Every structure is written in C-alpha cells, then in structure tokens.
mmCIF file of C-alpha atoms in Angstrom:
data_model
loop_
_atom_site.group_PDB
_atom_site.id
_atom_site.type_symbol
_atom_site.label_atom_id
_atom_site.label_comp_id
_atom_site.label_asym_id
_atom_site.label_seq_id
_atom_site.Cartn_x
_atom_site.Cartn_y
_atom_site.Cartn_z
ATOM 1 C CA MET A 26 38.045 -158.749 -26.405
ATOM 2 C CA SER A 27 37.105 -161.837 -28.412
ATOM 3 C CA ALA A 28 36.504 -165.346 -27.132
ATOM 4 C CA VAL A 29 38.891 -168.134 -28.056
ATOM 5 C CA GLU A 30 37.345 -170.038 -30.949
ATOM 6 C CA HIS A 31 37.560 -173.792 -31.341
ATOM 7 C CA ARG A 32 39.573 -174.877 -34.384
ATOM 8 C CA TYR A 33 37.411 -177.226 -36.408
ATOM 9 C CA GLU A 34 39.653 -179.758 -38.142
ATOM 10 C CA VAL A 35 38.611 -182.214 -40.847
ATOM 11 C CA THR A 36 39.765 -185.726 -39.966
ATOM 12 C CA GLY A 37 37.952 -187.511 -42.785
ATOM 13 C CA HIS A 38 36.596 -186.443 -46.168
ATOM 14 C CA ARG A 39 34.449 -188.399 -48.629
ATOM 15 C CA GLU A 40 32.904 -187.315 -51.926
ATOM 16 C CA ILE A 41 29.426 -188.823 -52.167
ATOM 17 C CA TRP A 42 28.400 -187.452 -55.549
ATOM 18 C CA SER A 43 29.998 -185.149 -58.123
ATOM 19 C CA GLY A 44 28.433 -183.087 -60.892
ATOM 20 C CA ARG A 45 29.268 -180.150 -63.167
ATOM 21 C CA ILE A 46 27.925 -177.438 -60.855
ATOM 22 C CA PHE A 47 28.114 -178.959 -57.399
ATOM 23 C CA SER A 48 29.261 -181.984 -55.447
ATOM 24 C CA VAL A 49 28.003 -183.582 -52.238
ATOM 25 C CA VAL A 50 30.660 -184.385 -49.656
ATOM 26 C CA SER A 51 30.806 -185.748 -46.122
ATOM 27 C CA ASP A 52 33.410 -184.572 -43.592
ATOM 28 C CA ASP A 53 34.335 -185.790 -40.123
ATOM 29 C CA VAL A 54 34.986 -182.643 -38.076
ATOM 30 C CA THR A 55 36.434 -182.189 -34.579
ATOM 31 C CA MET A 56 33.973 -180.654 -32.128
ATOM 32 C CA PRO A 57 34.458 -178.497 -29.020
ATOM 33 C CA GLY A 58 34.810 -180.631 -25.901
ATOM 34 C CA GLY A 59 36.239 -183.585 -27.808
ATOM 35 C CA GLY A 60 34.922 -186.071 -30.333
ATOM 36 C CA THR A 61 33.960 -185.634 -33.958
ATOM 37 C CA ALA A 62 30.744 -185.177 -35.893
ATOM 38 C CA THR A 63 29.856 -185.884 -39.514
ATOM 39 C CA ARG A 64 28.799 -182.941 -41.658
ATOM 40 C CA ASP A 65 27.335 -183.459 -45.127
ATOM 41 C CA TYR A 66 27.284 -180.459 -47.448
ATOM 42 C CA VAL A 67 27.293 -179.238 -51.023
ATOM 43 C CA THR A 68 30.422 -177.750 -52.588
ATOM 44 C CA HIS A 69 29.430 -175.250 -55.258
ATOM 45 C CA VAL A 70 31.328 -173.415 -58.008
ATOM 46 C CA GLY A 71 29.875 -170.083 -56.859
ATOM 47 C CA ALA A 72 27.867 -167.466 -58.692
ATOM 48 C CA VAL A 73 27.600 -163.838 -59.660
ATOM 49 C CA ALA A 74 24.516 -161.629 -59.844
ATOM 50 C CA VAL A 75 23.915 -158.092 -61.058
ATOM 51 C CA VAL A 76 21.718 -155.263 -59.850
ATOM 52 C CA ALA A 77 21.483 -153.243 -63.072
ATOM 53 C CA LEU A 78 20.377 -149.717 -62.150
ATOM 54 C CA ASP A 79 19.445 -147.323 -64.936
ATOM 55 C CA ASP A 80 19.477 -143.535 -64.988
ATOM 56 C CA ALA A 81 15.755 -143.435 -64.141
ATOM 57 C CA GLY A 82 16.320 -145.335 -60.880
ATOM 58 C CA GLN A 83 14.893 -148.589 -62.215
ATOM 59 C CA VAL A 84 16.429 -152.038 -61.718
ATOM 60 C CA VAL A 85 16.313 -154.974 -64.109
ATOM 61 C CA LEU A 86 14.455 -158.026 -62.812
ATOM 62 C CA ILE A 87 14.037 -161.324 -64.578
ATOM 63 C CA ARG A 88 11.353 -163.906 -63.967
ATOM 64 C CA GLN A 89 12.667 -167.430 -64.408
ATOM 65 C CA TYR A 90 11.376 -170.934 -63.730
ATOM 66 C CA ARG A 91 13.285 -172.723 -60.947
ATOM 67 C CA HIS A 92 12.580 -176.423 -60.887
ATOM 68 C CA PRO A 93 13.616 -177.175 -57.250
ATOM 69 C CA VAL A 94 10.861 -174.844 -56.001
ATOM 70 C CA GLY A 95 8.522 -175.662 -58.879
ATOM 71 C CA ARG A 96 7.667 -172.100 -59.870
ATOM 72 C CA HIS A 97 8.846 -168.875 -61.462
ATOM 73 C CA LEU A 98 10.856 -166.484 -59.282
ATOM 74 C CA TRP A 99 11.818 -162.838 -59.607
ATOM 75 C CA GLU A 100 15.613 -162.710 -59.770
ATOM 76 C CA LEU A 101 18.593 -160.636 -60.845
ATOM 77 C CA PRO A 102 20.566 -161.439 -63.979
ATOM 78 C CA ALA A 103 22.957 -164.070 -62.615
ATOM 79 C CA GLY A 104 25.070 -167.065 -63.442
ATOM 80 C CA LEU A 105 27.684 -169.548 -62.339
ATOM 81 C CA MET A 106 31.389 -168.969 -61.836
ATOM 82 C CA ASP A 107 32.027 -171.942 -64.091
ATOM 83 C CA VAL A 108 34.460 -170.484 -66.645
ATOM 84 C CA ARG A 109 37.981 -171.235 -65.434
ATOM 85 C CA GLY A 110 40.011 -168.075 -64.896
ATOM 86 C CA GLU A 111 37.168 -165.700 -65.762
ATOM 87 C CA ASP A 112 37.181 -162.436 -63.818
ATOM 88 C CA LEU A 113 34.088 -162.154 -61.613
ATOM 89 C CA ALA A 114 33.117 -158.716 -62.895
ATOM 90 C CA ALA A 115 33.527 -159.970 -66.479
ATOM 91 C CA ALA A 116 31.267 -162.921 -65.624
ATOM 92 C CA ALA A 117 28.653 -160.529 -64.249
ATOM 93 C CA VAL A 118 28.793 -158.367 -67.371
ATOM 94 C CA ARG A 119 28.498 -161.505 -69.525
ATOM 95 C CA GLU A 120 25.405 -162.658 -67.623
ATOM 96 C CA LEU A 121 23.860 -159.194 -67.882
ATOM 97 C CA ALA A 122 24.311 -159.312 -71.652
ATOM 98 C CA GLU A 123 23.061 -162.901 -71.986
ATOM 99 C CA GLU A 124 19.972 -162.551 -69.793
ATOM 100 C CA ALA A 125 18.985 -158.884 -70.157
ATOM 101 C CA ASP A 126 20.613 -157.776 -73.450
ATOM 102 C CA LEU A 127 22.488 -154.996 -71.629
ATOM 103 C CA THR A 128 26.031 -153.758 -71.208
ATOM 104 C CA ALA A 129 27.340 -151.624 -68.346
ATOM 105 C CA GLY A 130 29.829 -148.786 -68.375
ATOM 106 C CA ARG A 131 30.456 -149.066 -64.634
ATOM 107 C CA VAL A 132 30.509 -152.139 -62.377
ATOM 108 C CA ASP A 133 31.157 -152.156 -58.611
ATOM 109 C CA VAL A 134 30.868 -154.775 -55.879
ATOM 110 C CA LEU A 135 27.588 -154.373 -54.036
ATOM 111 C CA VAL A 136 27.507 -157.293 -51.584
ATOM 112 C CA ASP A 137 28.836 -160.824 -51.038
ATOM 113 C CA LEU A 138 26.793 -163.581 -49.472
ATOM 114 C CA HIS A 139 26.949 -167.209 -48.450
ATOM 115 C CA SER A 140 23.590 -168.222 -49.865
ATOM 116 C CA SER A 141 22.897 -171.114 -47.478
ATOM 117 C CA PRO A 142 25.909 -171.868 -45.226
ATOM 118 C CA GLY A 143 24.060 -174.541 -43.268
ATOM 119 C CA PHE A 144 24.506 -176.982 -46.136
ATOM 120 C CA SER A 145 26.552 -175.346 -48.894
ATOM 121 C CA ASN A 146 29.782 -173.392 -49.351
ATOM 122 C CA GLU A 147 28.315 -171.382 -52.240
ATOM 123 C CA VAL A 148 29.441 -167.753 -52.378
ATOM 124 C CA VAL A 149 27.521 -165.254 -54.493
ATOM 125 C CA ARG A 150 29.038 -161.905 -55.424
ATOM 126 C CA VAL A 151 26.427 -159.297 -56.329
ATOM 127 C CA PHE A 152 27.587 -156.395 -58.480
ATOM 128 C CA LEU A 153 25.980 -153.024 -59.106
ATOM 129 C CA ALA A 154 25.971 -152.162 -62.815
ATOM 130 C CA ARG A 155 25.329 -148.617 -64.025
ATOM 131 C CA ASP A 156 25.659 -146.631 -67.263
ATOM 132 C CA LEU A 157 23.562 -149.245 -69.046
ATOM 133 C CA ALA A 158 23.260 -149.632 -72.826
ATOM 134 C CA ASP A 159 21.533 -152.133 -75.090
ATOM 135 C CA VAL A 160 23.435 -154.990 -76.690
ATOM 136 C CA PRO A 161 23.053 -154.667 -80.493
ATOM 137 C CA ALA A 162 20.352 -157.003 -81.793
ATOM 138 C CA GLU A 163 22.757 -159.017 -83.946
ATOM 139 C CA GLN A 164 25.020 -159.713 -80.941
ATOM 140 C CA ARG A 165 22.337 -160.935 -78.528
ATOM 141 C CA HIS A 166 22.571 -164.306 -76.822
ATOM 142 C CA ASP A 167 20.409 -167.201 -78.044
ATOM 143 C CA ARG A 168 18.512 -168.212 -74.886
ATOM 144 C CA ARG A 169 17.713 -171.919 -74.425
ATOM 145 C CA ASP A 170 15.963 -174.189 -71.915
ATOM 146 C CA GLU A 171 14.565 -172.188 -68.959
ATOM 147 C CA GLU A 172 16.258 -169.046 -70.281
ATOM 148 C CA ALA A 173 14.037 -169.163 -73.372
ATOM 149 C CA ASP A 174 11.132 -168.396 -71.035
ATOM 150 C CA LEU A 175 12.771 -165.404 -69.315
ATOM 151 C CA GLN A 176 10.645 -162.342 -68.668
ATOM 152 C CA VAL A 177 12.779 -159.185 -68.349
ATOM 153 C CA VAL A 178 11.293 -156.051 -66.751
ATOM 154 C CA ARG A 179 12.469 -152.785 -65.255
ATOM 155 C CA VAL A 180 11.061 -151.798 -61.882
ATOM 156 C CA ASP A 181 11.676 -148.711 -59.779
ATOM 157 C CA LEU A 182 14.204 -149.629 -57.060
ATOM 158 C CA ASP A 183 11.841 -148.558 -54.273
ATOM 159 C CA GLU A 184 9.069 -150.698 -55.767
ATOM 160 C CA ALA A 185 11.465 -153.654 -55.975
ATOM 161 C CA VAL A 186 12.374 -153.217 -52.303
ATOM 162 C CA GLY A 187 8.651 -153.197 -51.556
ATOM 163 C CA MET A 188 8.331 -156.505 -53.422
ATOM 164 C CA VAL A 189 11.078 -157.927 -51.194
ATOM 165 C CA LEU A 190 9.349 -156.803 -48.009
ATOM 166 C CA ALA A 191 5.995 -158.113 -49.278
ATOM 167 C CA GLY A 192 7.478 -161.571 -49.872
ATOM 168 C CA GLU A 193 7.095 -161.333 -53.645
ATOM 169 C CA ILE A 194 10.875 -161.625 -54.165
ATOM 170 C CA THR A 195 12.479 -164.514 -52.277
ATOM 171 C CA ASN A 196 15.613 -165.378 -54.282
ATOM 172 C CA ALA A 197 18.449 -164.799 -51.775
ATOM 173 C CA SER A 198 20.865 -162.898 -54.014
ATOM 174 C CA CYS A 199 18.021 -160.776 -55.367
ATOM 175 C CA VAL A 200 16.809 -159.891 -51.868
ATOM 176 C CA ALA A 201 20.323 -159.029 -50.695
ATOM 177 C CA GLY A 202 21.208 -157.153 -53.863
ATOM 178 C CA LEU A 203 18.111 -154.978 -53.917
ATOM 179 C CA LEU A 204 18.330 -154.049 -50.237
ATOM 180 C CA ALA A 205 22.057 -153.313 -50.600
ATOM 181 C CA ALA A 206 21.416 -151.202 -53.707
ATOM 182 C CA ALA A 207 18.809 -149.140 -51.885
ATOM 183 C CA ARG A 208 21.249 -148.563 -49.021
ATOM 184 C CA ALA A 209 24.088 -147.742 -51.436
ATOM 185 C CA ARG A 210 21.921 -145.151 -53.183
ATOM 186 C CA GLU A 211 21.098 -143.530 -49.828
ATOM 187 C CA THR A 212 24.821 -143.041 -49.155
ATOM 188 C CA GLY A 213 25.593 -141.739 -52.636
ATOM 189 C CA PHE A 214 27.276 -145.039 -53.575
ATOM 190 C CA ALA A 215 30.244 -144.045 -51.403
ATOM 191 C CA GLU A 216 30.629 -147.455 -49.723
ATOM 192 C CA LEU A 217 30.917 -149.624 -52.834
ATOM 193 C CA ARG A 218 33.989 -151.816 -53.279
ATOM 194 C CA ARG A 219 35.989 -151.898 -56.490
ATOM 195 C CA ALA A 220 35.063 -154.583 -58.997
ATOM 196 C CA GLU A 221 38.260 -156.564 -58.381
ATOM 197 C CA ALA A 222 37.941 -156.651 -54.564
ATOM 198 C CA PRO A 223 38.775 -160.135 -53.201
ATOM 199 C CA LEU A 224 36.011 -162.528 -52.214
ATOM 200 C CA PRO A 225 35.506 -163.133 -48.472
ATOM 201 C CA ARG A 226 37.433 -166.092 -47.030
#
C-alpha cells in the first residue's frame, strides 16, 4: 500500500538565465498543507556516458580538467545530448570515438541517473560498450580545449571499483557506471536493458 502523494503544481515560472547547455529557472510550486515555495534550479540538455569494457576485463577511463572543481578528474567517455534528434546510443558511440578513439560492436543500457536532483533536472544515461575496436588513425577526432589534454587509460574493472571506493573517482556518472558494470558482470550481463530503452520520466 502506498501513501497518497501531494501533487506539486507550478503556479509561476521564470527563466533567469539561458545558455547553450543549461538554463537557470525559478518556479513557484504548491506545497503540502497549503501555500507555495520558490524553487530555483538548472535545466540541462542531458548527457550520455560509456563504460567501455574490453575482452581483458579492462575499462577505459579518461582524465580531464574540470574547471568548476579546479582539477583533473577520472571520468568515463561522455558528452552532452545536444544534437537534436540524435539517438542516445549513437551519441554514446560518437563520444567513445571522439574521446577514446574506439568503436563498439555492442552497446547496452547500464544505468540511468539524475546527477544532482536537488538543483538540476539533468539525466545521464550510462551505456556499457563491448566488442571494442580502434578508430582508424585517419578518422580520429581532433581534440580541442580541455579535450586536447585528455589522458586515456585502461584499468581492470576491479581496480577501477577500488578507485571509486578509495575516493579517487568522484565523477557521479563514472562512479555509478563502474559500480553498475561490476554488478552486471557478476550476473552475466543478464539484467542489461536494450540500447533504445526509454529514459526514466
């Protein structure tokens, strides 16, 4: 038996700032017991990330500078859902090629997450990519800005999970993706969703 949930209704909506990747908005929302409260949050285009697992049980990690935290972080190949109409799995494969010079023969949904629902509506879909192959040298992406500084390594999945638990990996989609990949491997990858599975609503 489930409790009756209050229906939160937006009675006022204001866009405070708008950019290419995200906007900042302010909503007036009805609260349980009467009255309204103002909630400011970030609307985000969303993102995809990829746990690329090779035949030796290693995963691809990238080390990239992230200006908001002022340091390099270990992450998964990832990118924005900013190409109108692009299939999410295709976006993940594109990012894998651009950031790690790899293609994948098989792509499945690993996990979905709301990266920080206290202040943003961002949804990240993390895929598991297998049957990896190198992108031919003449077809490789020309990396610019922070991407020009990318370090790409392969790490045993168990070692990567250890890095998560040791606090060496803190990027949310990377943490979730690696832990989910380790669990998926334990169950013989039987619980994976198909690449075209709908996003959570």
